[in-house]
Amino acid sequence: MTTPAKQLDYHTIHEIFSRFAASDPEPKGELNHVNAYTLVVAVALSAQATDIGVNKATEKLFQIADTPQKMLDLGEDGLIEHIKTIGLFRNKAKNVMKLSRILVDEYDGVVPSSRAALVSLPGVGRKTANVVLNMWWHYPSQAVDTHIFRVGNRTGICPGKNVDVVERAIEDNIPVEFQQHAHHWLILHGRYVCKARKPVCNNCIIRDLCTSEDKNYE
């Protein structure tokens, strides 16, 4: 197993994110949604699934069930018909119905805007909550997924032994002017360039700043 890189210094991190910002000034999440509720549902469905797969499943779903009440009216069986191509769809359907009921009964059908309230919903963990806070309310929360965990440890941008430590490393070490988009830049970099098995170092805009032992110039 490759030893995780050491934490990069401030100036190197600043240069890395300056390059990310110049290359893609307004990075966007790739999950389709029309409001805060559909974003919560989409992110919850995306666990152990691809964004592309989730978007295919929700394209028609969100046309008829874009509020908690409409989802309850659709029913669990109706929801399953839309999401049965997604992994763990039965358990996810149960959670979506439960969280929809809670939103209707306890929040008047409105998605709450605090992390504590969000993570109290069935099927919504800290990562999902952070995605929603960032993408919908533009709060600089950091949703650490497998891509960010890998990139953070491989490059030294935000190393850590678990996702909570990596999240804190992002908050502590990345300059505040880059915090809003930090997790999107890192996710996209991990998804398309700094891949798990074969990083595409020839196409990497920060390759001269990366100290990884996994560099691949094939």
mmCIF file of N, CA and C in Angstrom, residues 88-198:
data_model
loop_
_atom_site.group_PDB
_atom_site.id
_atom_site.type_symbol
_atom_site.label_atom_id
_atom_site.label_comp_id
_atom_site.label_asym_id
_atom_site.label_seq_id
_atom_site.Cartn_x
_atom_site.Cartn_y
_atom_site.Cartn_z
ATOM 1 N N LEU A 88 -29.133 -1.216 -4.301
ATOM 2 C CA LEU A 88 -29.786 -1.082 -2.994
ATOM 3 C C LEU A 88 -31.098 -0.306 -3.092
ATOM 4 N N PHE A 89 -31.792 -0.461 -4.217
ATOM 5 C CA PHE A 89 -32.962 0.383 -4.468
ATOM 6 C C PHE A 89 -34.089 0.180 -3.458
ATOM 7 N N ARG A 90 -34.260 -1.034 -2.945
ATOM 8 C CA ARG A 90 -35.361 -1.261 -2.003
ATOM 9 C C ARG A 90 -35.145 -0.514 -0.699
ATOM 10 N N ASN A 91 -33.937 -0.598 -0.166
ATOM 11 C CA ASN A 91 -33.636 0.102 1.071
ATOM 12 C C ASN A 91 -33.673 1.614 0.864
ATOM 13 N N LYS A 92 -33.192 2.050 -0.281
ATOM 14 C CA LYS A 92 -33.213 3.482 -0.581
ATOM 15 C C LYS A 92 -34.645 3.981 -0.719
ATOM 16 N N ALA A 93 -35.496 3.184 -1.327
ATOM 17 C CA ALA A 93 -36.901 3.578 -1.476
ATOM 18 C C ALA A 93 -37.562 3.739 -0.106
ATOM 19 N N LYS A 94 -37.282 2.823 0.796
ATOM 20 C CA LYS A 94 -37.840 2.922 2.155
ATOM 21 C C LYS A 94 -37.384 4.213 2.826
ATOM 22 N N ASN A 95 -36.094 4.522 2.687
ATOM 23 C CA ASN A 95 -35.571 5.729 3.317
ATOM 24 C C ASN A 95 -36.164 6.995 2.706
ATOM 25 N N VAL A 96 -36.322 7.011 1.386
ATOM 26 C CA VAL A 96 -36.906 8.182 0.729
ATOM 27 C C VAL A 96 -38.332 8.401 1.213
ATOM 28 N N MET A 97 -39.081 7.339 1.356
ATOM 29 C CA MET A 97 -40.453 7.481 1.838
ATOM 30 C C MET A 97 -40.477 7.951 3.298
ATOM 31 N N LYS A 98 -39.575 7.420 4.105
ATOM 32 C CA LYS A 98 -39.519 7.830 5.519
ATOM 33 C C LYS A 98 -39.116 9.296 5.658
ATOM 34 N N LEU A 99 -38.090 9.708 4.910
ATOM 35 C CA LEU A 99 -37.641 11.098 5.025
ATOM 36 C C LEU A 99 -38.704 12.050 4.471
ATOM 37 N N SER A 100 -39.440 11.600 3.452
ATOM 38 C CA SER A 100 -40.508 12.429 2.895
ATOM 39 C C SER A 100 -41.621 12.627 3.919
ATOM 40 N N ARG A 101 -41.949 11.572 4.652
ATOM 41 C CA ARG A 101 -42.968 11.663 5.695
ATOM 42 C C ARG A 101 -42.531 12.619 6.794
ATOM 43 N N ILE A 102 -41.275 12.524 7.199
ATOM 44 C CA ILE A 102 -40.759 13.414 8.239
ATOM 45 C C ILE A 102 -40.775 14.864 7.764
ATOM 46 N N LEU A 103 -40.384 15.102 6.525
ATOM 47 C CA LEU A 103 -40.380 16.465 5.999
ATOM 48 C C LEU A 103 -41.789 17.051 5.983
ATOM 49 N N VAL A 104 -42.765 16.239 5.631
ATOM 50 C CA VAL A 104 -44.153 16.708 5.613
ATOM 51 C C VAL A 104 -44.666 16.954 7.033
ATOM 52 N N ASP A 105 -44.420 15.995 7.939
ATOM 53 C CA ASP A 105 -44.982 16.069 9.282
ATOM 54 C C ASP A 105 -44.262 17.059 10.199
ATOM 55 N N GLU A 106 -42.947 17.168 10.041
ATOM 56 C CA GLU A 106 -42.173 17.964 10.997
ATOM 57 C C GLU A 106 -41.595 19.260 10.427
ATOM 58 N N TYR A 107 -41.525 19.372 9.095
ATOM 59 C CA TYR A 107 -40.906 20.562 8.499
ATOM 60 C C TYR A 107 -41.804 21.235 7.462
ATOM 61 N N ASP A 108 -43.098 20.926 7.497
ATOM 62 C CA ASP A 108 -44.057 21.525 6.565
ATOM 63 C C ASP A 108 -43.645 21.348 5.102
ATOM 64 N N GLY A 109 -42.977 20.226 4.830
ATOM 65 C CA GLY A 109 -42.595 19.912 3.458
ATOM 66 C C GLY A 109 -41.376 20.653 2.952
ATOM 67 N N VAL A 110 -40.704 21.375 3.857
ATOM 68 C CA VAL A 110 -39.533 22.162 3.467
ATOM 69 C C VAL A 110 -38.265 21.483 3.982
ATOM 70 N N VAL A 111 -37.264 21.366 3.135
ATOM 71 C CA VAL A 111 -35.999 20.754 3.541
ATOM 72 C C VAL A 111 -35.268 21.685 4.504
ATOM 73 N N PRO A 112 -34.889 21.201 5.683
ATOM 74 C CA PRO A 112 -34.189 22.043 6.656
ATOM 75 C C PRO A 112 -32.791 22.390 6.186
ATOM 76 N N SER A 113 -32.272 23.503 6.694
ATOM 77 C CA SER A 113 -30.978 23.989 6.205
ATOM 78 C C SER A 113 -29.864 23.895 7.243
ATOM 79 N N SER A 114 -30.005 22.997 8.205
ATOM 80 C CA SER A 114 -28.896 22.756 9.133
ATOM 81 C C SER A 114 -28.400 21.328 8.957
ATOM 82 N N ARG A 115 -27.118 21.122 9.205
ATOM 83 C CA ARG A 115 -26.547 19.784 9.050
ATOM 84 C C ARG A 115 -27.199 18.802 10.023
ATOM 85 N N ALA A 116 -27.416 19.236 11.257
ATOM 86 C CA ALA A 116 -28.001 18.352 12.267
ATOM 87 C C ALA A 116 -29.390 17.876 11.851
ATOM 88 N N ALA A 117 -30.189 18.792 11.342
ATOM 89 C CA ALA A 117 -31.539 18.416 10.910
ATOM 90 C C ALA A 117 -31.486 17.491 9.707
ATOM 91 N N LEU A 118 -30.582 17.768 8.786
ATOM 92 C CA LEU A 118 -30.475 16.929 7.591
ATOM 93 C C LEU A 118 -30.033 15.512 7.932
ATOM 94 N N VAL A 119 -29.019 15.372 8.774
ATOM 95 C CA VAL A 119 -28.515 14.024 9.073
ATOM 96 C C VAL A 119 -29.491 13.234 9.927
ATOM 97 N N SER A 120 -30.491 13.900 10.491
ATOM 98 C CA SER A 120 -31.511 13.173 11.264
ATOM 99 C C SER A 120 -32.502 12.470 10.345
ATOM 100 N N LEU A 121 -32.475 12.805 9.055
ATOM 101 C CA LEU A 121 -33.392 12.177 8.112
ATOM 102 C C LEU A 121 -32.878 10.794 7.705
ATOM 103 N N PRO A 122 -33.759 9.810 7.562
ATOM 104 C CA PRO A 122 -33.345 8.458 7.158
ATOM 105 C C PRO A 122 -32.606 8.462 5.827
ATOM 106 N N GLY A 123 -31.461 7.779 5.801
ATOM 107 C CA GLY A 123 -30.695 7.674 4.569
ATOM 108 C C GLY A 123 -29.828 8.870 4.250
ATOM 109 N N VAL A 124 -29.824 9.868 5.139
ATOM 110 C CA VAL A 124 -29.015 11.069 4.923
ATOM 111 C C VAL A 124 -27.876 11.092 5.940
ATOM 112 N N GLY A 125 -26.664 10.888 5.454
ATOM 113 C CA GLY A 125 -25.499 10.957 6.321
ATOM 114 C C GLY A 125 -24.825 12.308 6.200
ATOM 115 N N ARG A 126 -23.675 12.440 6.824
ATOM 116 C CA ARG A 126 -22.960 13.710 6.820
ATOM 117 C C ARG A 126 -22.554 14.127 5.402
ATOM 118 N N LYS A 127 -22.126 13.160 4.586
ATOM 119 C CA LYS A 127 -21.719 13.499 3.226
ATOM 120 C C LYS A 127 -22.893 14.062 2.439
ATOM 121 N N THR A 128 -24.035 13.395 2.507
ATOM 122 C CA THR A 128 -25.225 13.876 1.804
ATOM 123 C C THR A 128 -25.617 15.261 2.288
ATOM 124 N N ALA A 129 -25.613 15.443 3.603
ATOM 125 C CA ALA A 129 -25.961 16.747 4.166
ATOM 126 C C ALA A 129 -25.018 17.830 3.659
ATOM 127 N N ASN A 130 -23.730 17.527 3.614
ATOM 128 C CA ASN A 130 -22.761 18.517 3.160
ATOM 129 C C ASN A 130 -22.948 18.866 1.689
ATOM 130 N N VAL A 131 -23.295 17.877 0.870
ATOM 131 C CA VAL A 131 -23.564 18.149 -0.545
ATOM 132 C C VAL A 131 -24.742 19.114 -0.672
ATOM 133 N N VAL A 132 -25.807 18.841 0.058
ATOM 134 C CA VAL A 132 -27.015 19.675 -0.019
ATOM 135 C C VAL A 132 -26.729 21.089 0.486
ATOM 136 N N LEU A 133 -26.030 21.200 1.606
ATOM 137 C CA LEU A 133 -25.697 22.521 2.146
ATOM 138 C C LEU A 133 -24.850 23.317 1.158
ATOM 139 N N ASN A 134 -23.930 22.623 0.492
ATOM 140 C CA ASN A 134 -23.038 23.298 -0.447
ATOM 141 C C ASN A 134 -23.750 23.683 -1.738
ATOM 142 N N MET A 135 -24.428 22.721 -2.324
ATOM 143 C CA MET A 135 -24.997 22.944 -3.648
ATOM 144 C C MET A 135 -26.261 23.796 -3.620
ATOM 145 N N TRP A 136 -27.053 23.674 -2.569
ATOM 146 C CA TRP A 136 -28.313 24.412 -2.547
ATOM 147 C C TRP A 136 -28.209 25.738 -1.792
ATOM 148 N N TRP A 137 -27.551 25.695 -0.629
ATOM 149 C CA TRP A 137 -27.456 26.919 0.171
ATOM 150 C C TRP A 137 -26.100 27.617 0.044
ATOM 151 N N HIS A 138 -25.221 27.071 -0.769
ATOM 152 C CA HIS A 138 -23.915 27.681 -1.034
ATOM 153 C C HIS A 138 -23.095 27.893 0.235
ATOM 154 N N TYR A 139 -23.275 26.948 1.158
ATOM 155 C CA TYR A 139 -22.453 26.947 2.367
ATOM 156 C C TYR A 139 -21.187 26.138 2.060
ATOM 157 N N PRO A 140 -19.999 26.618 2.459
ATOM 158 C CA PRO A 140 -18.757 25.935 2.077
ATOM 159 C C PRO A 140 -18.489 24.651 2.854
ATOM 160 N N SER A 141 -19.448 23.735 2.810
ATOM 161 C CA SER A 141 -19.270 22.432 3.459
ATOM 162 C C SER A 141 -18.566 21.492 2.497
ATOM 163 N N GLN A 142 -17.874 20.507 3.046
ATOM 164 C CA GLN A 142 -17.028 19.627 2.237
ATOM 165 C C GLN A 142 -17.534 18.189 2.308
ATOM 166 N N ALA A 143 -18.051 17.710 1.213
ATOM 167 C CA ALA A 143 -18.590 16.354 1.151
ATOM 168 C C ALA A 143 -17.499 15.411 0.664
ATOM 169 N N VAL A 144 -16.944 14.651 1.577
ATOM 170 C CA VAL A 144 -15.810 13.783 1.237
ATOM 171 C C VAL A 144 -16.306 12.415 0.768
ATOM 172 N N ASP A 145 -16.091 12.129 -0.513
ATOM 173 C CA ASP A 145 -16.428 10.819 -1.051
ATOM 174 C C ASP A 145 -15.141 10.045 -1.336
ATOM 175 N N THR A 146 -15.251 8.914 -2.006
ATOM 176 C CA THR A 146 -14.060 8.091 -2.262
ATOM 177 C C THR A 146 -13.048 8.808 -3.147
ATOM 178 N N HIS A 147 -13.540 9.636 -4.072
ATOM 179 C CA HIS A 147 -12.629 10.381 -4.949
ATOM 180 C C HIS A 147 -11.795 11.375 -4.144
ATOM 181 N N ILE A 148 -12.459 12.147 -3.288
ATOM 182 C CA ILE A 148 -11.743 13.147 -2.496
ATOM 183 C C ILE A 148 -10.797 12.474 -1.515
ATOM 184 N N PHE A 149 -11.233 11.395 -0.904
ATOM 185 C CA PHE A 149 -10.378 10.677 0.044
ATOM 186 C C PHE A 149 -9.103 10.201 -0.651
ATOM 187 N N ARG A 150 -9.264 9.668 -1.859
ATOM 188 C CA ARG A 150 -8.103 9.192 -2.617
ATOM 189 C C ARG A 150 -7.194 10.348 -3.033
ATOM 190 N N VAL A 151 -7.767 11.376 -3.641
ATOM 191 C CA VAL A 151 -6.977 12.511 -4.111
ATOM 192 C C VAL A 151 -6.298 13.217 -2.948
ATOM 193 N N GLY A 152 -7.027 13.393 -1.865
ATOM 194 C CA GLY A 152 -6.463 14.080 -0.709
ATOM 195 C C GLY A 152 -5.261 13.375 -0.140
ATOM 196 N N ASN A 153 -5.335 12.056 -0.063
ATOM 197 C CA ASN A 153 -4.225 11.275 0.481
ATOM 198 C C ASN A 153 -3.117 11.046 -0.541
ATOM 199 N N ARG A 154 -3.474 10.924 -1.801
ATOM 200 C CA ARG A 154 -2.464 10.671 -2.833
ATOM 201 C C ARG A 154 -1.601 11.902 -3.077
ATOM 202 N N THR A 155 -2.217 13.075 -3.085
ATOM 203 C CA THR A 155 -1.497 14.304 -3.448
ATOM 204 C C THR A 155 -0.943 15.071 -2.257
ATOM 205 N N GLY A 156 -1.555 14.883 -1.091
ATOM 206 C CA GLY A 156 -1.163 15.674 0.065
ATOM 207 C C GLY A 156 -1.986 16.941 0.223
ATOM 208 N N ILE A 157 -3.017 17.114 -0.617
ATOM 209 C CA ILE A 157 -3.874 18.291 -0.494
ATOM 210 C C ILE A 157 -4.632 18.259 0.830
ATOM 211 N N CYS A 158 -5.164 17.093 1.169
ATOM 212 C CA CYS A 158 -5.933 16.961 2.413
ATOM 213 C C CYS A 158 -5.863 15.504 2.889
ATOM 214 N N PRO A 159 -4.700 15.070 3.353
ATOM 215 C CA PRO A 159 -4.549 13.686 3.803
ATOM 216 C C PRO A 159 -5.263 13.436 5.124
ATOM 217 N N GLY A 160 -5.659 12.180 5.327
ATOM 218 C CA GLY A 160 -6.313 11.811 6.580
ATOM 219 C C GLY A 160 -6.660 10.345 6.592
ATOM 220 N N LYS A 161 -6.746 9.768 7.792
ATOM 221 C CA LYS A 161 -6.982 8.334 7.920
ATOM 222 C C LYS A 161 -8.435 7.951 7.691
ATOM 223 N N ASN A 162 -9.360 8.930 7.769
ATOM 224 C CA ASN A 162 -10.765 8.646 7.497
ATOM 225 C C ASN A 162 -11.413 9.905 6.924
ATOM 226 N N VAL A 163 -12.672 9.785 6.522
ATOM 227 C CA VAL A 163 -13.329 10.900 5.836
ATOM 228 C C VAL A 163 -13.477 12.120 6.732
ATOM 229 N N ASP A 164 -13.670 11.922 8.017
ATOM 230 C CA ASP A 164 -13.814 13.061 8.930
ATOM 231 C C ASP A 164 -12.516 13.856 9.020
ATOM 232 N N VAL A 165 -11.387 13.147 9.064
ATOM 233 C CA VAL A 165 -10.093 13.820 9.132
ATOM 234 C C VAL A 165 -9.812 14.556 7.827
ATOM 235 N N VAL A 166 -10.158 13.940 6.700
ATOM 236 C CA VAL A 166 -9.958 14.590 5.401
ATOM 237 C C VAL A 166 -10.840 15.835 5.302
ATOM 238 N N GLU A 167 -12.071 15.734 5.765
ATOM 239 C CA GLU A 167 -12.969 16.898 5.751
ATOM 240 C C GLU A 167 -12.359 18.054 6.543
ATOM 241 N N ARG A 168 -11.838 17.751 7.712
ATOM 242 C CA ARG A 168 -11.213 18.782 8.535
ATOM 243 C C ARG A 168 -9.954 19.335 7.863
ATOM 244 N N ALA A 169 -9.201 18.467 7.187
ATOM 245 C CA ALA A 169 -7.987 18.908 6.499
ATOM 246 C C ALA A 169 -8.319 19.894 5.376
ATOM 247 N N ILE A 170 -9.426 19.657 4.686
ATOM 248 C CA ILE A 170 -9.862 20.598 3.651
ATOM 249 C C ILE A 170 -10.191 21.942 4.286
ATOM 250 N N GLU A 171 -10.985 21.910 5.351
ATOM 251 C CA GLU A 171 -11.409 23.141 6.008
ATOM 252 C C GLU A 171 -10.237 23.907 6.603
ATOM 253 N N ASP A 172 -9.257 23.169 7.101
ATOM 254 C CA ASP A 172 -8.131 23.812 7.784
ATOM 255 C C ASP A 172 -7.049 24.313 6.829
ATOM 256 N N ASN A 173 -6.876 23.650 5.695
ATOM 257 C CA ASN A 173 -5.702 23.923 4.860
ATOM 258 C C ASN A 173 -5.971 24.610 3.529
ATOM 259 N N ILE A 174 -7.185 24.475 3.000
ATOM 260 C CA ILE A 174 -7.481 25.111 1.730
ATOM 261 C C ILE A 174 -7.915 26.556 1.978
ATOM 262 N N PRO A 175 -7.300 27.519 1.325
ATOM 263 C CA PRO A 175 -7.650 28.927 1.533
ATOM 264 C C PRO A 175 -9.144 29.182 1.366
ATOM 265 N N VAL A 176 -9.668 30.080 2.177
ATOM 266 C CA VAL A 176 -11.118 30.269 2.249
ATOM 267 C C VAL A 176 -11.735 30.683 0.913
ATOM 268 N N GLU A 177 -10.972 31.385 0.064
ATOM 269 C CA GLU A 177 -11.548 31.827 -1.201
ATOM 270 C C GLU A 177 -11.851 30.662 -2.132
ATOM 271 N N PHE A 178 -11.321 29.479 -1.819
ATOM 272 C CA PHE A 178 -11.563 28.296 -2.638
ATOM 273 C C PHE A 178 -12.499 27.288 -1.954
ATOM 274 N N GLN A 179 -12.942 27.569 -0.756
ATOM 275 C CA GLN A 179 -13.705 26.596 0.017
ATOM 276 C C GLN A 179 -15.050 26.247 -0.625
ATOM 277 N N GLN A 180 -15.713 27.224 -1.224
ATOM 278 C CA GLN A 180 -17.042 26.971 -1.782
ATOM 279 C C GLN A 180 -17.030 25.855 -2.822
ATOM 280 N N HIS A 181 -16.035 25.869 -3.674
ATOM 281 C CA HIS A 181 -15.994 24.891 -4.767
ATOM 282 C C HIS A 181 -14.980 23.777 -4.538
ATOM 283 N N ALA A 182 -14.316 23.759 -3.399
ATOM 284 C CA ALA A 182 -13.204 22.824 -3.176
ATOM 285 C C ALA A 182 -13.602 21.373 -3.421
ATOM 286 N N HIS A 183 -14.719 20.944 -2.837
ATOM 287 C CA HIS A 183 -15.048 19.530 -2.949
ATOM 288 C C HIS A 183 -15.444 19.151 -4.375
ATOM 289 N N HIS A 184 -16.031 20.091 -5.129
ATOM 290 C CA HIS A 184 -16.358 19.790 -6.524
ATOM 291 C C HIS A 184 -15.094 19.659 -7.368
ATOM 292 N N TRP A 185 -14.146 20.563 -7.169
ATOM 293 C CA TRP A 185 -12.891 20.449 -7.920
ATOM 294 C C TRP A 185 -12.199 19.124 -7.625
ATOM 295 N N LEU A 186 -12.176 18.739 -6.351
ATOM 296 C CA LEU A 186 -11.493 17.505 -5.969
ATOM 297 C C LEU A 186 -12.223 16.271 -6.495
ATOM 298 N N ILE A 187 -13.553 16.285 -6.429
ATOM 299 C CA ILE A 187 -14.329 15.152 -6.953
ATOM 300 C C ILE A 187 -14.092 14.990 -8.453
ATOM 301 N N LEU A 188 -14.212 16.082 -9.186
ATOM 302 C CA LEU A 188 -14.054 16.015 -10.636
ATOM 303 C C LEU A 188 -12.629 15.616 -11.012
ATOM 304 N N HIS A 189 -11.658 16.107 -10.259
ATOM 305 C CA HIS A 189 -10.267 15.743 -10.525
ATOM 306 C C HIS A 189 -10.070 14.240 -10.280
ATOM 307 N N GLY A 190 -10.666 13.735 -9.219
ATOM 308 C CA GLY A 190 -10.548 12.313 -8.915
ATOM 309 C C GLY A 190 -11.315 11.424 -9.876
ATOM 310 N N ARG A 191 -12.419 11.927 -10.354
ATOM 311 C CA ARG A 191 -13.265 11.132 -11.249
ATOM 312 C C ARG A 191 -12.677 11.017 -12.653
ATOM 313 N N TYR A 192 -12.066 12.092 -13.147
ATOM 314 C CA TYR A 192 -11.651 12.119 -14.543
ATOM 315 C C TYR A 192 -10.142 12.144 -14.772
ATOM 316 N N VAL A 193 -9.363 12.517 -13.763
ATOM 317 C CA VAL A 193 -7.911 12.611 -13.944
ATOM 318 C C VAL A 193 -7.162 11.732 -12.953
ATOM 319 N N CYS A 194 -7.312 12.006 -11.684
ATOM 320 C CA CYS A 194 -6.572 11.273 -10.651
ATOM 321 C C CYS A 194 -7.342 10.010 -10.265
ATOM 322 N N LYS A 195 -7.496 9.117 -11.252
ATOM 323 C CA LYS A 195 -8.313 7.923 -11.091
ATOM 324 C C LYS A 195 -7.649 6.921 -10.159
ATOM 325 N N ALA A 196 -8.464 6.012 -9.647
ATOM 326 C CA ALA A 196 -7.971 5.083 -8.631
ATOM 327 C C ALA A 196 -6.878 4.162 -9.159
ATOM 328 N N ARG A 197 -7.149 3.439 -10.221
ATOM 329 C CA ARG A 197 -6.215 2.415 -10.681
ATOM 330 C C ARG A 197 -5.147 2.961 -11.618
ATOM 331 N N LYS A 198 -5.502 3.946 -12.412
ATOM 332 C CA LYS A 198 -4.546 4.454 -13.395
ATOM 333 C C LYS A 198 -4.736 5.956 -13.572
#
